[in-house]
Coordinates of C-alpha atoms in Angstrom, one line a residue:
M3 CA -148.1 -126.4 48.7
K4 CA -145.7 -129.2 49.2
T5 CA -143.2 -127.5 51.6
I6 CA -139.2 -127.1 50.7
T7 CA -137.1 -129.7 53.3
L8 CA -134.8 -127.7 55.1
Q9 CA -131.7 -130.2 53.4
N10 CA -133.3 -129.1 50.6
R11 CA -132.9 -125.5 51.4
I12 CA -129.3 -125.5 51.8
I13 CA -128.9 -127.4 48.2
I14 CA -130.1 -125.1 47.1
L15 CA -128.5 -122.3 48.4
L16 CA -125.3 -124.7 48.1
T17 CA -126.0 -124.6 44.6
I18 CA -126.5 -121.3 43.8
F19 CA -123.7 -119.6 46.1
T20 CA -121.3 -122.1 43.3
I21 CA -122.8 -121.0 39.9
V22 CA -122.6 -117.5 41.1
T23 CA -119.3 -118.0 42.6
I24 CA -118.0 -119.9 39.1
G25 CA -119.5 -117.3 37.0
A26 CA -118.3 -114.9 38.9
F27 CA -114.3 -116.2 38.5
V28 CA -115.1 -116.7 34.9
A29 CA -116.4 -113.5 34.1
V30 CA -113.0 -111.4 36.2
Q31 CA -110.6 -114.4 34.4
L32 CA -112.5 -113.3 30.9
S33 CA -111.8 -109.4 31.0
H34 CA -108.6 -110.5 32.2
E35 CA -107.2 -112.7 30.0
L36 CA -108.8 -109.7 27.0
N37 CA -106.8 -106.8 28.5
I38 CA -103.6 -109.2 28.5
T39 CA -104.6 -110.6 24.5
T40 CA -105.6 -106.1 23.6
Q41 CA -102.2 -104.8 25.3
Q42 CA -99.9 -107.7 24.0
E43 CA -102.0 -107.2 20.1
I44 CA -101.4 -103.4 20.1
Y45 CA -98.0 -104.2 21.3
K46 CA -97.7 -106.6 17.9
A47 CA -99.2 -103.9 16.1
N48 CA -96.9 -101.4 17.1
I49 CA -94.5 -103.6 15.3
V50 CA -96.1 -104.8 12.7
S51 CA -96.9 -100.7 12.2
L52 CA -93.3 -99.6 11.5
I53 CA -92.8 -102.4 9.4
I54 CA -95.6 -101.5 7.2
E55 CA -94.2 -98.0 7.3
E56 CA -91.1 -99.8 6.4
R57 CA -92.7 -101.5 2.9
L58 CA -94.6 -98.3 2.4
D59 CA -91.6 -96.4 1.6
K60 CA -90.2 -98.6 -0.2
I61 CA -92.7 -99.1 -2.5
L62 CA -93.5 -95.6 -2.9
N63 CA -89.6 -94.7 -4.0
L64 CA -89.9 -97.4 -6.9
S65 CA -90.4 -96.8 -10.1
L66 CA -93.2 -97.5 -11.2
T67 CA -96.7 -95.6 -12.1
E68 CA -100.0 -94.9 -9.8
K69 CA -101.5 -98.1 -10.8
E70 CA -98.7 -100.2 -10.2
K71 CA -97.8 -98.8 -6.5
V72 CA -101.4 -99.4 -5.9
E73 CA -100.9 -103.1 -6.8
T74 CA -97.5 -104.1 -5.4
L75 CA -98.8 -102.0 -2.1
G76 CA -102.1 -103.8 -2.0
K77 CA -99.3 -107.9 -3.1
A78 CA -97.5 -106.4 -0.1
M79 CA -100.9 -106.1 2.4
G80 CA -101.7 -109.6 1.1
S81 CA -98.8 -110.9 1.9
F82 CA -98.9 -109.3 5.4
K83 CA -102.6 -110.9 6.1
E84 CA -101.2 -114.6 4.9
S85 CA -98.6 -114.4 7.8
D86 CA -101.5 -113.4 10.0
L87 CA -99.9 -110.5 10.7
I88 CA -102.9 -108.3 10.4
D89 CA -106.7 -109.2 9.5
K90 CA -107.4 -106.8 6.6
S91 CA -106.6 -103.9 4.8
Y92 CA -107.4 -101.9 2.1
V93 CA -106.3 -98.3 0.5
L94 CA -108.6 -95.6 0.0
N95 CA -108.5 -92.8 -2.6
G96 CA -108.5 -88.7 -1.9
E97 CA -112.4 -89.3 -2.7
G98 CA -113.2 -92.0 0.1
N99 CA -112.7 -95.1 -2.2
I100 CA -111.4 -98.7 -1.8
V101 CA -109.2 -98.7 -4.8
T102 CA -107.0 -102.0 -3.5
A103 CA -107.9 -104.5 0.2
T104 CA -107.1 -107.9 1.0
E105 CA -110.8 -108.9 0.9
K106 CA -111.7 -108.4 -3.0
W107 CA -114.8 -107.8 -2.3
L108 CA -114.5 -104.7 -0.8
I109 CA -113.0 -103.0 -3.7
G110 CA -114.9 -100.0 -5.6
S111 CA -116.7 -99.9 -2.2
R112 CA -116.7 -96.5 -0.2
G113 CA -115.0 -97.3 3.6
D114 CA -116.9 -96.0 6.7
Y115 CA -117.7 -93.2 8.6
V116 CA -113.9 -93.2 10.3
D117 CA -112.9 -93.5 6.8
A118 CA -114.5 -90.2 5.5
Q119 CA -113.1 -88.5 8.3
M120 CA -109.9 -89.3 7.9
V121 CA -110.0 -88.5 4.0
D122 CA -111.2 -85.2 4.7
M123 CA -108.4 -84.1 7.1
L124 CA -106.2 -86.1 4.2
N125 CA -107.6 -83.6 1.5
K126 CA -107.2 -80.6 3.9
R127 CA -103.2 -80.8 4.6
E128 CA -104.7 -82.1 8.3
F129 CA -103.1 -85.8 7.9
T130 CA -99.7 -86.2 7.5
Q131 CA -98.8 -88.3 10.5
R132 CA -99.6 -92.0 11.3
E133 CA -103.1 -92.3 13.1
T134 CA -105.1 -95.0 15.2
F135 CA -108.4 -96.1 16.3
V136 CA -110.0 -98.7 18.0
D137 CA -113.1 -100.5 17.7
K138 CA -114.3 -101.8 21.1
T139 CA -117.4 -103.3 19.9
A140 CA -115.8 -105.2 16.9
K141 CA -112.7 -105.7 18.7
L142 CA -110.4 -104.4 15.9
F143 CA -107.7 -101.9 16.1
S144 CA -106.8 -99.4 12.8
L145 CA -103.7 -98.1 11.9
F146 CA -104.3 -95.4 9.0
L147 CA -100.8 -94.5 7.2
P148 CA -100.8 -91.3 4.6
V149 CA -99.3 -91.7 0.9
E150 CA -98.3 -89.9 -1.1
D151 CA -96.2 -90.3 -4.1
E152 CA -94.0 -88.3 -6.5
A153 CA -96.9 -87.0 -8.7
G154 CA -98.8 -85.7 -5.1
T155 CA -101.4 -88.3 -5.6
N156 CA -102.6 -88.7 -1.6
F157 CA -104.3 -91.6 -1.0
I158 CA -104.6 -93.7 2.7
L159 CA -104.0 -97.3 3.9
R160 CA -105.5 -98.6 6.6
V161 CA -104.8 -101.8 8.5
F162 CA -106.8 -103.9 10.7
F163 CA -105.3 -105.5 13.6
S164 CA -107.0 -108.2 15.7
L165 CA -107.0 -107.4 19.7
G166 CA -108.4 -110.8 20.5
D167 CA -110.8 -113.7 19.9
V168 CA -113.0 -114.1 22.8
W169 CA -113.5 -117.6 22.2
A170 CA -109.7 -118.0 21.9
V171 CA -109.6 -116.3 25.5
I172 CA -112.1 -119.1 26.6
G173 CA -110.2 -121.6 25.3
Q174 CA -107.3 -120.7 27.8
V175 CA -109.4 -120.4 30.8
Y176 CA -111.4 -123.5 30.7
Q177 CA -109.1 -125.1 32.7
P178 CA -109.1 -123.5 35.5
V179 CA -112.5 -123.0 35.2
I180 CA -113.2 -126.7 35.4
I181 CA -110.9 -126.9 38.5
L182 CA -112.4 -124.6 40.5
G183 CA -116.1 -126.2 39.1
V184 CA -114.9 -129.4 40.6
A185 CA -113.2 -127.7 43.7
L186 CA -116.3 -126.2 45.2
V187 CA -118.5 -129.0 44.3
V188 CA -116.0 -131.2 46.0
I189 CA -116.0 -128.5 48.5
N190 CA -119.3 -128.4 49.0
I191 CA -120.5 -131.7 49.1
V192 CA -118.4 -131.8 52.6
L193 CA -119.8 -128.6 54.2
G194 CA -123.3 -130.1 52.7
V195 CA -122.7 -133.6 54.8
F196 CA -121.1 -131.0 57.5
L197 CA -124.1 -129.2 58.2
S198 CA -126.3 -132.2 58.0
R199 CA -124.6 -134.0 60.9
V200 CA -124.5 -130.3 62.9
I201 CA -127.4 -129.3 62.1
I202 CA -130.1 -131.7 59.8
T203 CA -129.8 -134.1 62.1
P204 CA -130.1 -132.5 65.7
I205 CA -133.5 -131.1 63.6
K206 CA -134.5 -134.7 62.6
V207 CA -133.9 -135.8 66.2
F208 CA -135.7 -133.1 68.2
N209 CA -139.1 -133.7 65.3
E210 CA -139.3 -137.1 66.2
A211 CA -138.5 -136.9 69.8
A212 CA -141.5 -134.0 70.0
K213 CA -143.4 -136.8 68.1
I214 CA -142.5 -139.3 70.5
I215 CA -143.8 -137.3 73.3
A216 CA -147.3 -135.6 71.7
S217 CA -147.9 -139.3 71.7
G218 CA -147.7 -139.8 75.1
R219 CA -143.9 -140.6 76.0
L220 CA -143.2 -137.6 77.9
D221 CA -140.0 -139.2 79.2
M222 CA -138.2 -139.0 76.2
I223 CA -134.7 -137.8 76.0
V224 CA -132.4 -136.5 73.4
D225 CA -128.5 -137.4 72.4
I226 CA -127.3 -134.4 71.0
S227 CA -123.4 -133.9 70.9
T228 CA -122.7 -130.7 69.2
N229 CA -120.7 -128.3 71.6
D230 CA -122.2 -125.4 70.6
E231 CA -126.1 -124.5 70.9
L232 CA -127.7 -127.0 69.3
E233 CA -126.4 -129.3 72.2
E234 CA -127.5 -126.5 74.8
L235 CA -130.7 -126.5 73.2
G236 CA -130.7 -130.3 74.2
S237 CA -130.7 -130.4 77.2
T238 CA -133.0 -127.7 77.4
F239 CA -135.3 -130.0 75.4
N240 CA -134.3 -132.6 77.8
Y241 CA -135.3 -130.6 81.0
M242 CA -138.4 -130.2 79.0
T243 CA -139.5 -133.2 79.9
K244 CA -138.3 -133.6 82.7
E245 CA -140.6 -131.3 84.5
L246 CA -143.6 -132.4 82.2
V247 CA -143.5 -135.4 83.6
K248 CA -143.3 -134.4 87.0
M249 CA -146.3 -131.7 85.6
K250 CA -148.1 -134.8 84.1
N251 CA -147.7 -136.6 88.0
K252 CA -149.1 -133.6 89.5
A253 CA -152.0 -133.4 87.6
E254 CA -153.1 -137.2 87.9
N255 CA -152.9 -136.8 91.5
A256 CA -153.9 -133.6 92.0
N257 CA -157.6 -132.6 93.7
P258 CA -160.3 -132.0 90.8
L259 CA -162.1 -129.5 92.5
T260 CA -159.7 -127.3 93.7
K261 CA -157.1 -128.4 90.9
L262 CA -154.3 -128.5 93.7
P263 CA -151.5 -131.6 93.5
G264 CA -152.0 -134.7 96.5
N265 CA -150.5 -136.5 98.3
I266 CA -147.7 -138.5 96.7
V267 CA -146.5 -134.6 95.0
I268 CA -146.8 -133.0 98.8
M269 CA -144.4 -136.0 99.5
D270 CA -141.6 -135.3 97.3
D271 CA -142.2 -131.5 98.2
I272 CA -141.3 -131.6 101.6
N273 CA -138.8 -134.8 100.9
K274 CA -137.0 -131.9 98.5
K275 CA -136.9 -129.6 100.5
I276 CA -135.6 -131.8 103.3
K277 CA -132.8 -133.5 100.6
E278 CA -131.5 -130.2 99.6
N279 CA -131.3 -128.8 103.7
K280 CA -133.6 -125.9 103.4
K281 CA -135.0 -125.0 106.1
F282 CA -139.0 -124.7 105.7
T283 CA -142.4 -124.2 107.7
V284 CA -144.9 -127.0 106.9
I285 CA -149.0 -124.9 107.9
Y286 CA -151.9 -127.8 108.1
C287 CA -155.0 -126.4 107.5
D288 CA -158.0 -127.9 109.0
L289 CA -161.9 -126.5 109.0
D290 CA -163.8 -126.8 112.2
N291 CA -167.7 -128.3 111.9
F292 CA -166.8 -128.5 108.4
K293 CA -168.7 -132.2 108.9
A294 CA -171.5 -130.4 110.7
F295 CA -171.6 -127.6 107.5
N296 CA -171.9 -130.0 104.6
D297 CA -174.6 -132.1 106.4
K298 CA -176.6 -129.4 107.1
Y299 CA -175.4 -127.5 103.5
G300 CA -175.6 -130.3 101.8
I301 CA -172.2 -131.5 99.4
H302 CA -172.5 -128.2 96.8
K303 CA -171.9 -125.8 99.6
G304 CA -169.5 -127.8 100.9
D305 CA -167.9 -128.1 98.1
D306 CA -168.1 -124.0 98.4
A307 CA -166.2 -124.3 101.4
I308 CA -163.2 -126.3 100.0
K309 CA -162.7 -124.2 97.1
L310 CA -162.9 -120.5 99.4
A311 CA -159.9 -122.5 102.1
G312 CA -158.3 -123.0 98.6
E313 CA -158.7 -119.4 97.2
I314 CA -157.2 -118.2 100.2
F315 CA -154.2 -120.2 100.6
K316 CA -153.2 -119.5 96.9
E317 CA -154.0 -115.3 97.6
A318 CA -152.2 -115.8 100.9
V319 CA -148.9 -117.4 98.9
K320 CA -149.4 -114.8 96.1
N321 CA -149.5 -111.3 99.4
R322 CA -147.3 -112.8 101.7
G323 CA -145.9 -115.8 100.7
D324 CA -142.7 -116.1 98.2
Q325 CA -142.5 -117.7 94.7
F326 CA -141.1 -121.4 95.9
D327 CA -143.8 -121.6 98.8
F328 CA -145.8 -124.5 97.7
I329 CA -149.8 -125.6 98.2
G330 CA -151.2 -128.9 98.7
H331 CA -154.7 -130.5 99.8
E332 CA -154.5 -133.9 101.2
G333 CA -158.5 -134.2 100.8
G334 CA -161.9 -133.3 102.3
D335 CA -160.9 -129.8 103.5
D336 CA -157.4 -130.3 104.7
F337 CA -154.9 -128.4 103.6
L338 CA -150.8 -127.9 103.4
L339 CA -148.8 -124.7 102.7
V340 CA -145.0 -125.0 102.4
T341 CA -143.1 -121.9 103.3
T342 CA -139.9 -120.2 104.4
P343 CA -139.9 -119.5 108.5
D344 CA -139.6 -116.2 108.2
R345 CA -143.1 -115.6 106.4
A346 CA -145.0 -118.3 107.8
E347 CA -146.8 -115.7 110.1
G348 CA -148.0 -113.4 108.1
I349 CA -149.1 -115.9 105.8
A350 CA -151.3 -117.4 109.0
R351 CA -152.3 -114.0 109.6
Y352 CA -153.8 -114.0 106.3
I353 CA -155.2 -117.2 106.4
I354 CA -157.7 -116.7 108.9
A355 CA -158.4 -113.0 108.5
E356 CA -159.5 -113.3 105.2
F357 CA -161.1 -117.4 106.2
D358 CA -163.4 -115.9 109.6
K359 CA -164.6 -112.5 107.3
R360 CA -165.7 -114.7 103.6
V361 CA -166.6 -117.8 105.0
R362 CA -169.9 -115.5 105.9
A363 CA -171.4 -115.6 102.9
L364 CA -171.7 -119.6 102.7
Y365 CA -174.2 -119.3 105.4
D366 CA -178.0 -117.9 105.4
K367 CA -179.4 -115.0 107.2
E368 CA -180.6 -116.8 110.0
D369 CA -177.4 -118.7 110.8
L370 CA -175.7 -116.0 110.9
S371 CA -177.8 -114.0 113.2
K372 CA -177.7 -116.8 115.7
G373 CA -174.1 -117.2 115.4
Y374 CA -174.3 -120.5 114.7
M375 CA -176.4 -123.6 113.2
V376 CA -178.1 -126.9 114.8
A377 CA -177.5 -130.1 113.0
H378 CA -177.0 -133.8 113.8
D379 CA -173.7 -134.5 115.4
R380 CA -171.7 -137.6 115.5
D381 CA -173.5 -139.5 117.3
G382 CA -176.7 -138.5 115.6
K383 CA -178.2 -136.2 118.4
M384 CA -179.6 -132.8 116.8
N385 CA -176.5 -130.2 118.1
K386 CA -175.8 -126.7 118.0
F387 CA -172.4 -126.0 115.7
P388 CA -170.0 -122.6 115.6
I389 CA -169.8 -120.6 112.4
M390 CA -167.0 -122.2 110.6
T391 CA -163.2 -121.3 111.5
I392 CA -159.8 -122.7 110.6
S393 CA -157.2 -124.4 112.6
L394 CA -153.4 -124.0 111.5
A395 CA -150.9 -126.1 112.7
G396 CA -147.7 -125.5 111.5
I397 CA -143.8 -126.9 111.8
T398 CA -140.9 -125.8 111.0
N399 CA -137.3 -127.0 111.2
E400 CA -136.0 -123.5 112.0
D401 CA -134.0 -124.7 115.0
R402 CA -134.1 -128.5 115.2
A403 CA -133.6 -131.3 112.5
I404 CA -136.3 -132.8 110.6
S405 CA -135.2 -136.0 108.5
S406 CA -138.4 -137.0 106.9
Y407 CA -141.9 -136.3 105.8
G408 CA -142.9 -138.7 108.3
E409 CA -141.3 -136.9 110.9
V410 CA -143.5 -134.1 109.6
T411 CA -146.5 -136.1 110.0
N412 CA -145.6 -137.4 113.5
I413 CA -144.8 -133.5 114.7
A414 CA -148.0 -132.1 112.8
A415 CA -150.4 -134.4 114.4
G416 CA -149.6 -133.0 117.9
A417 CA -149.8 -129.9 116.7
K418 CA -153.4 -130.1 114.9
K419 CA -154.4 -131.1 118.1
K420 CA -153.6 -128.0 119.8
A421 CA -155.0 -126.1 117.3
K422 CA -158.4 -127.9 117.2
A423 CA -159.1 -127.2 120.9
K424 CA -159.3 -123.8 120.6
R425 CA -162.8 -122.8 119.6
A426 CA -162.2 -119.4 117.2
S427 CA -159.9 -119.9 114.2
N428 CA -155.9 -119.8 115.4
F429 CA -152.3 -121.1 114.4
V430 CA -150.0 -123.4 116.4
L431 CA -146.7 -123.1 115.2
D432 CA -144.9 -126.6 116.9
R433 CA -140.5 -125.2 117.1
G434 CA -139.2 -127.8 118.3

């Protein structure tokens, strides 16, 4: 199914709006003009009816036969029709038949149901003055006048007046409609261009930028200047791309075993905290007797020990640390954790307690029962090595100034030696 673009949707909506607006305007304008025309025609009919009544009185007072009076009345109505004062007219006798009419083909026929009602009233002597009837469907106004000659013969004169021609009214309103239509088209074109610039163009920019990012270029920056939510979205988009670059760098530098950030990201994090003048404590980790364990139990078991240390570091931050704490893996059995000075002791105690408890699961029962294992030392000689312990060395700038990552590593070297000098798992903090 072919999708409709946002631009086409806007064009369709604007077109529908234009058509509906013009249609509503035409309907209102036509109704208004028809009402005015109807009122004018009714007023005109009332004026003409007075003239007709006056003419009718004169004809009835003439010394003519009944037939001659009817013919004279018919001629008079014909002159009114020719002058466009009436639409048509005819005379009904007491039996409801048309005896004369401006339309000759009507003579001899019977009137309609309204005529029948009027004739019935006439015969019952209930029709003594003018009556009117409005046919809204045919847009005709009818005037009924009772006619009685000297001999007492009764007739009804029915005169029709048009209440307005719809096409004539349309002719009156078409110019305003054209003007409105042109105005709406111009307005919609301007509105369409405006919407295209402030909405569609930025969306296209976002779409193209997203495609570029998907192709691998994560440093894509968009320039949206609309002073509204779209510009705010653009700023968020740019922030996202910067974070994607950072995430990519972290992923490329991450340790494949623990998935923790490596040396480059570690250095960036510590330098950032130094630049922002934040107080921090860096905790370095080293697994004691790890090399001997790795040599005896193999690389796979050695990897398990490293992963265990990484998991415990993550748990320590989750349970004792802060959301902004950082964990890094320098390689091998060397880990690093950056936290706030107030949380360092609690994190260190958690790491030591958990490591001493859970590392025992990596040894076989014989070595656990003896409390040590036998393996080659660095000189190639067989030697006894205790169960692995963990040495933690902390460096903080809480009571001193530290200006660089290099200074942190230099101070850490001494703290690591002090921690390694102790046989059990421990935490040494260099406060400066």
